[in-house]
Amino acid sequence: MRDLVMAVHGSARPGAAVPVGRLAEAVRRLGGAPVAVGYLDHRAPSLADVLAERPGAVVVPLLLGDGYHRTVDLPAVARRFDCAVTRGLSGEHAVALALYDRLRAAERAAGGPADAVVVAGAGSSRPGGDDGTLRAVEQLRPLLPVPVTAAYCSAAAPDPTAAVARLRARGLRRVVLAAHLLAPGRFTHALAAVPDTWAVTEPLADHPRLAGLVVARYTEAAGTGPRSPAGGAAASRNRAGRAANRAA
């Protein structure tokens, strides 16, 4: 069985690795494959160090957008060690549903429903790099009876403070920031400091739907990659479907 390596952006802030560790354990239980975590920045072990010990592994980018890390430096590292790289998590309906769950939990903690939602992504200057956040907005809109808009913590506009201010200028007072982010870090810290918000949601990494999505990505790649036996693709699709259903 090929190793599953989750490629994570990483953060130097204390506690950032905790939800990622919970996700890794959930993926390990759900999929049965050996699981490791490699960081692209700020933390150890680096993705290169992890893959050097696991040549031929399947790398699942734990990234919600297809920016520089997803399209440039991560594939370059994986090629050095003959590793398959799956699609990232950008635009997946499971991500939007996890975000919806986090939103409802934040509303309960705040004492009432939102009258507007800002989906706050990391942001990217690369073409298509913000598509994951925009897709999450599109997928949330049919689920919510309130305005839903996008904002970005870096590299793109509007920023969360400006997005909240615009909604409040329209008379909307219960504005929730929905963190389209995987783990605590610099961006979640910044969101917590945005003024005049009703609530800020928790990051997404340890939501059960994310574990099912990671396992589905791995199963698809392991079943169709160069190291898989003949006939593995159909079985992999069946396992991926079962994994997603168990996590739902």
mmCIF file of C-alpha atoms in Angstrom:
data_model
loop_
_atom_site.group_PDB
_atom_site.id
_atom_site.type_symbol
_atom_site.label_atom_id
_atom_site.label_comp_id
_atom_site.label_asym_id
_atom_site.label_seq_id
_atom_site.Cartn_x
_atom_site.Cartn_y
_atom_site.Cartn_z
ATOM 1 C CA MET A 1 0.000 0.000 0.000
ATOM 2 C CA ARG A 2 1.413 3.367 -1.035
ATOM 3 C CA ASP A 3 1.926 5.962 1.665
ATOM 4 C CA LEU A 4 -0.427 8.941 1.803
ATOM 5 C CA VAL A 5 1.350 12.237 2.422
ATOM 6 C CA MET A 6 -0.713 15.312 3.196
ATOM 7 C CA ALA A 7 1.067 18.441 1.968
ATOM 8 C CA VAL A 8 0.227 21.345 4.280
ATOM 9 C CA HIS A 9 1.145 25.015 3.952
ATOM 10 C CA GLY A 10 2.202 25.279 7.607
ATOM 11 C CA SER A 11 2.262 28.028 10.217
ATOM 12 C CA ALA A 12 4.686 28.988 12.942
ATOM 13 C CA ARG A 13 1.858 29.862 15.329
ATOM 14 C CA PRO A 14 1.375 27.577 18.345
ATOM 15 C CA GLY A 15 -1.437 25.084 17.900
ATOM 16 C CA ALA A 16 -1.492 25.272 14.113
ATOM 17 C CA ALA A 17 -0.547 21.615 13.726
ATOM 18 C CA VAL A 18 -3.189 20.294 16.148
ATOM 19 C CA PRO A 19 -6.186 20.124 13.771
ATOM 20 C CA VAL A 20 -3.931 18.798 11.020
ATOM 21 C CA GLY A 21 -2.887 16.002 13.362
ATOM 22 C CA ARG A 22 -6.532 15.208 14.064
ATOM 23 C CA LEU A 23 -7.207 15.111 10.339
ATOM 24 C CA ALA A 24 -4.265 12.758 9.770
ATOM 25 C CA GLU A 25 -5.585 10.389 12.431
ATOM 26 C CA ALA A 26 -9.095 10.458 10.940
ATOM 27 C CA VAL A 27 -7.685 9.771 7.462
ATOM 28 C CA ARG A 28 -5.618 6.903 8.842
ATOM 29 C CA ARG A 29 -8.680 5.311 10.456
ATOM 30 C CA LEU A 30 -10.903 5.856 7.447
ATOM 31 C CA GLY A 31 -8.575 4.826 4.648
ATOM 32 C CA GLY A 32 -6.172 2.393 6.276
ATOM 33 C CA ALA A 33 -3.100 3.692 4.449
ATOM 34 C CA PRO A 34 0.084 4.882 6.183
ATOM 35 C CA VAL A 35 -0.321 8.649 6.624
ATOM 36 C CA ALA A 36 2.309 11.351 7.063
ATOM 37 C CA VAL A 37 2.284 15.152 7.006
ATOM 38 C CA GLY A 38 4.834 17.307 5.190
ATOM 39 C CA TYR A 39 4.938 21.095 5.423
ATOM 40 C CA LEU A 40 5.611 23.527 2.602
ATOM 41 C CA ASP A 41 6.699 26.341 4.890
ATOM 42 C CA HIS A 42 7.218 27.429 8.506
ATOM 43 C CA ARG A 43 7.209 23.959 10.144
ATOM 44 C CA ALA A 44 9.074 20.667 10.154
ATOM 45 C CA PRO A 45 9.193 18.098 8.740
ATOM 46 C CA SER A 46 9.374 19.638 5.294
ATOM 47 C CA LEU A 47 7.529 17.980 2.440
ATOM 48 C CA ALA A 48 10.865 17.149 0.794
ATOM 49 C CA ASP A 49 12.139 15.384 3.915
ATOM 50 C CA VAL A 50 8.933 13.359 4.250
ATOM 51 C CA LEU A 51 8.916 12.300 0.590
ATOM 52 C CA ALA A 52 12.596 11.389 0.672
ATOM 53 C CA GLU A 53 11.640 8.660 3.147
ATOM 54 C CA ARG A 54 8.549 7.630 1.117
ATOM 55 C CA PRO A 55 9.412 7.571 -2.604
ATOM 56 C CA GLY A 56 6.401 6.754 -4.741
ATOM 57 C CA ALA A 57 3.917 8.064 -2.189
ATOM 58 C CA VAL A 58 0.616 9.707 -3.075
ATOM 59 C CA VAL A 59 0.662 13.390 -2.139
ATOM 60 C CA VAL A 60 -2.675 15.037 -1.323
ATOM 61 C CA PRO A 61 -2.340 18.843 -1.269
ATOM 62 C CA LEU A 62 -4.173 20.087 1.802
ATOM 63 C CA LEU A 63 -4.793 23.359 0.030
ATOM 64 C CA LEU A 64 -8.101 25.129 -0.625
ATOM 65 C CA GLY A 65 -6.831 27.092 -3.648
ATOM 66 C CA ASP A 66 -4.733 26.413 -6.716
ATOM 67 C CA GLY A 67 -2.135 29.115 -6.159
ATOM 68 C CA TYR A 68 1.660 28.975 -6.269
ATOM 69 C CA HIS A 69 2.104 26.110 -3.798
ATOM 70 C CA ARG A 70 -0.400 23.869 -5.541
ATOM 71 C CA THR A 71 0.718 24.550 -9.108
ATOM 72 C CA VAL A 72 4.474 25.193 -8.865
ATOM 73 C CA ASP A 73 6.555 24.241 -5.860
ATOM 74 C CA LEU A 74 4.610 21.208 -4.595
ATOM 75 C CA PRO A 75 4.696 19.350 -7.954
ATOM 76 C CA ALA A 76 8.394 20.171 -8.287
ATOM 77 C CA VAL A 77 9.170 18.525 -4.938
ATOM 78 C CA ALA A 78 6.999 15.489 -5.702
ATOM 79 C CA ARG A 79 8.714 14.845 -9.052
ATOM 80 C CA ARG A 80 12.056 14.457 -7.316
ATOM 81 C CA PHE A 81 10.751 11.408 -5.461
ATOM 82 C CA ASP A 82 8.511 9.816 -8.120
ATOM 83 C CA CYS A 83 5.368 10.721 -6.193
ATOM 84 C CA ALA A 84 1.857 11.149 -7.560
ATOM 85 C CA VAL A 85 0.125 14.444 -6.716
ATOM 86 C CA THR A 86 -3.656 14.496 -6.503
ATOM 87 C CA ARG A 87 -5.926 17.433 -7.079
ATOM 88 C CA GLY A 88 -6.184 19.830 -4.182
ATOM 89 C CA LEU A 89 -9.371 20.538 -2.246
ATOM 90 C CA SER A 90 -10.339 23.662 -4.194
ATOM 91 C CA GLY A 91 -13.992 23.949 -5.157
ATOM 92 C CA GLU A 92 -15.167 20.679 -3.643
ATOM 93 C CA HIS A 93 -18.738 20.542 -2.372
ATOM 94 C CA ALA A 94 -17.531 18.721 0.757
ATOM 95 C CA VAL A 95 -15.525 21.832 1.668
ATOM 96 C CA ALA A 96 -18.589 24.066 1.308
ATOM 97 C CA LEU A 97 -20.650 21.708 3.470
ATOM 98 C CA ALA A 98 -17.947 21.691 6.135
ATOM 99 C CA LEU A 99 -17.922 25.491 5.980
ATOM 100 C CA TYR A 100 -21.703 25.484 6.402
ATOM 101 C CA ASP A 101 -21.403 23.320 9.516
ATOM 102 C CA ARG A 102 -18.774 25.649 10.973
ATOM 103 C CA LEU A 103 -21.029 28.626 10.231
ATOM 104 C CA ARG A 104 -23.980 27.116 12.050
ATOM 105 C CA ALA A 105 -21.781 26.294 15.053
ATOM 106 C CA ALA A 106 -20.507 29.884 15.162
ATOM 107 C CA GLU A 107 -24.057 31.237 14.984
ATOM 108 C CA ARG A 108 -25.132 29.056 17.906
ATOM 109 C CA ALA A 109 -22.171 30.230 19.962
ATOM 110 C CA ALA A 110 -22.920 33.880 19.110
ATOM 111 C CA GLY A 111 -26.555 33.562 20.110
ATOM 112 C CA GLY A 112 -28.326 33.952 16.797
ATOM 113 C CA PRO A 113 -28.210 33.638 13.014
ATOM 114 C CA ALA A 114 -26.132 35.756 10.680
ATOM 115 C CA ASP A 115 -27.748 38.301 8.404
ATOM 116 C CA ALA A 116 -24.701 38.249 6.080
ATOM 117 C CA VAL A 117 -21.682 35.969 5.526
ATOM 118 C CA VAL A 118 -18.196 36.796 4.289
ATOM 119 C CA VAL A 119 -16.249 33.754 3.105
ATOM 120 C CA ALA A 120 -12.643 34.691 3.843
ATOM 121 C CA GLY A 121 -9.976 32.821 1.881
ATOM 122 C CA ALA A 122 -6.201 33.062 1.993
ATOM 123 C CA GLY A 123 -5.972 34.904 -1.330
ATOM 124 C CA SER A 124 -3.673 34.484 -4.307
ATOM 125 C CA SER A 125 -2.257 36.704 -7.049
ATOM 126 C CA ARG A 126 -2.083 33.812 -9.524
ATOM 127 C CA PRO A 127 -4.799 33.387 -12.182
ATOM 128 C CA GLY A 128 -7.388 30.982 -10.784
ATOM 129 C CA GLY A 129 -5.797 30.972 -7.354
ATOM 130 C CA ASP A 130 -8.949 32.358 -5.701
ATOM 131 C CA ASP A 131 -11.367 30.069 -7.506
ATOM 132 C CA GLY A 132 -11.734 27.785 -4.484
ATOM 133 C CA THR A 133 -13.052 30.615 -2.331
ATOM 134 C CA LEU A 134 -15.335 31.856 -5.093
ATOM 135 C CA ARG A 135 -16.705 28.360 -5.605
ATOM 136 C CA ALA A 136 -17.388 28.018 -1.884
ATOM 137 C CA VAL A 137 -19.398 31.241 -2.038
ATOM 138 C CA GLU A 138 -21.411 29.900 -4.980
ATOM 139 C CA GLN A 139 -22.095 26.636 -3.174
ATOM 140 C CA LEU A 140 -23.131 28.315 0.077
ATOM 141 C CA ARG A 141 -25.537 30.799 -1.457
ATOM 142 C CA PRO A 142 -28.333 28.256 -2.132
ATOM 143 C CA LEU A 143 -28.015 27.018 1.476
ATOM 144 C CA LEU A 144 -28.335 30.405 3.161
ATOM 145 C CA PRO A 145 -31.128 33.003 3.140
ATOM 146 C CA VAL A 146 -28.652 35.886 3.546
ATOM 147 C CA PRO A 147 -26.047 37.633 1.363
ATOM 148 C CA VAL A 148 -22.809 35.661 0.919
ATOM 149 C CA THR A 149 -19.690 37.320 -0.461
ATOM 150 C CA ALA A 150 -15.955 36.644 -0.713
ATOM 151 C CA ALA A 151 -12.921 38.334 0.833
ATOM 152 C CA TYR A 152 -9.215 37.535 0.939
ATOM 153 C CA CYS A 153 -6.624 37.720 3.686
ATOM 154 C CA SER A 154 -3.810 38.562 1.239
ATOM 155 C CA ALA A 155 -2.936 39.237 -2.405
ATOM 156 C CA ALA A 156 -6.504 39.980 -3.560
ATOM 157 C CA ALA A 157 -9.385 42.326 -2.806
ATOM 158 C CA PRO A 158 -11.528 42.984 -0.930
ATOM 159 C CA ASP A 159 -9.915 42.240 2.394
ATOM 160 C CA PRO A 160 -12.190 40.975 5.208
ATOM 161 C CA THR A 161 -12.340 44.322 7.017
ATOM 162 C CA ALA A 162 -13.518 46.092 3.865
ATOM 163 C CA ALA A 163 -16.043 43.353 3.062
ATOM 164 C CA VAL A 164 -17.567 43.523 6.538
ATOM 165 C CA ALA A 165 -17.694 47.334 6.399
ATOM 166 C CA ARG A 166 -19.558 47.238 3.092
ATOM 167 C CA LEU A 167 -22.202 44.897 4.446
ATOM 168 C CA ARG A 168 -22.652 46.937 7.587
ATOM 169 C CA ALA A 169 -23.062 50.066 5.438
ATOM 170 C CA ARG A 170 -26.088 48.304 3.932
ATOM 171 C CA GLY A 171 -27.595 47.973 7.396
ATOM 172 C CA LEU A 172 -26.543 44.360 8.032
ATOM 173 C CA ARG A 173 -25.335 43.963 11.606
ATOM 174 C CA ARG A 174 -24.805 40.244 12.182
ATOM 175 C CA VAL A 175 -21.956 39.645 9.748
ATOM 176 C CA VAL A 176 -20.142 36.323 10.159
ATOM 177 C CA LEU A 177 -16.659 35.700 8.803
ATOM 178 C CA ALA A 178 -16.559 32.143 7.481
ATOM 179 C CA ALA A 179 -12.900 31.124 7.481
ATOM 180 C CA HIS A 180 -12.149 29.317 4.225
ATOM 181 C CA LEU A 181 -8.923 28.189 5.872
ATOM 182 C CA LEU A 182 -7.681 24.841 7.067
ATOM 183 C CA ALA A 183 -5.767 25.511 10.268
ATOM 184 C CA PRO A 184 -5.046 28.252 12.807
ATOM 185 C CA GLY A 185 -2.351 30.678 11.770
ATOM 186 C CA ARG A 186 -1.642 34.239 10.781
ATOM 187 C CA PHE A 187 -4.820 34.564 8.756
ATOM 188 C CA THR A 188 -7.177 33.164 11.388
ATOM 189 C CA HIS A 189 -5.542 35.485 13.919
ATOM 190 C CA ALA A 190 -6.202 38.425 11.581
ATOM 191 C CA LEU A 191 -9.839 37.398 11.085
ATOM 192 C CA ALA A 192 -10.393 37.336 14.835
ATOM 193 C CA ALA A 193 -9.304 40.982 14.962
ATOM 194 C CA VAL A 194 -11.676 42.247 12.233
ATOM 195 C CA PRO A 195 -14.004 44.795 13.864
ATOM 196 C CA ASP A 196 -17.799 44.670 13.937
ATOM 197 C CA THR A 197 -18.232 40.963 13.209
ATOM 198 C CA TRP A 198 -20.973 38.841 14.736
ATOM 199 C CA ALA A 199 -18.812 35.708 14.749
ATOM 200 C CA VAL A 200 -15.798 34.051 13.117
ATOM 201 C CA THR A 201 -15.892 30.363 12.246
ATOM 202 C CA GLU A 202 -13.297 27.764 13.164
ATOM 203 C CA PRO A 203 -10.914 26.482 10.443
ATOM 204 C CA LEU A 204 -11.798 23.354 8.533
ATOM 205 C CA ALA A 205 -8.981 20.796 8.716
ATOM 206 C CA ASP A 206 -10.452 18.496 11.352
ATOM 207 C CA HIS A 207 -14.014 18.494 10.011
ATOM 208 C CA PRO A 208 -15.035 14.880 9.178
ATOM 209 C CA ARG A 209 -15.937 15.770 5.598
ATOM 210 C CA LEU A 210 -12.331 16.771 4.940
ATOM 211 C CA ALA A 211 -11.096 13.337 6.000
ATOM 212 C CA GLY A 212 -13.458 11.674 3.550
ATOM 213 C CA LEU A 213 -12.307 13.990 0.780
ATOM 214 C CA VAL A 214 -8.612 13.313 1.436
ATOM 215 C CA VAL A 215 -9.209 9.548 1.413
ATOM 216 C CA ALA A 216 -11.148 9.819 -1.843
ATOM 217 C CA ARG A 217 -8.292 11.773 -3.435
ATOM 218 C CA TYR A 218 -5.749 9.184 -2.284
ATOM 219 C CA THR A 219 -7.825 6.202 -3.357
ATOM 220 C CA GLU A 220 -8.342 7.600 -6.836
ATOM 221 C CA ALA A 221 -4.624 8.253 -7.319
ATOM 222 C CA ALA A 222 -3.407 5.017 -5.740
ATOM 223 C CA GLY A 223 -5.802 3.022 -7.886
ATOM 224 C CA THR A 224 -4.827 4.620 -11.194
ATOM 225 C CA GLY A 225 -1.156 5.430 -10.609
ATOM 226 C CA PRO A 226 1.783 3.562 -12.121
ATOM 227 C CA ARG A 227 2.283 1.357 -9.062
ATOM 228 C CA SER A 228 -1.309 0.065 -8.854
ATOM 229 C CA PRO A 229 -2.380 -3.400 -10.039
ATOM 230 C CA ALA A 230 -4.609 -3.867 -13.072
ATOM 231 C CA GLY A 231 -8.259 -3.287 -12.368
ATOM 232 C CA GLY A 232 -7.515 -1.039 -9.406
ATOM 233 C CA ALA A 233 -9.288 1.995 -10.776
ATOM 234 C CA ALA A 234 -12.821 0.641 -10.447
ATOM 235 C CA ALA A 235 -12.160 -0.680 -6.969
ATOM 236 C CA SER A 236 -10.638 2.655 -6.017
ATOM 237 C CA ARG A 237 -13.718 4.536 -7.167
ATOM 238 C CA ASN A 238 -15.903 2.238 -5.065
ATOM 239 C CA ARG A 239 -13.674 2.744 -2.011
ATOM 240 C CA ALA A 240 -13.646 6.503 -2.567
ATOM 241 C CA GLY A 241 -17.439 6.577 -2.656
ATOM 242 C CA ARG A 242 -17.683 4.529 0.521
ATOM 243 C CA ALA A 243 -15.161 6.772 2.272
ATOM 244 C CA ALA A 244 -17.055 9.920 1.340
ATOM 245 C CA ASN A 245 -20.346 8.392 2.478
ATOM 246 C CA ARG A 246 -18.911 7.336 5.833
ATOM 247 C CA ALA A 247 -17.577 10.847 6.423
ATOM 248 C CA ALA A 248 -20.865 12.571 5.475
#
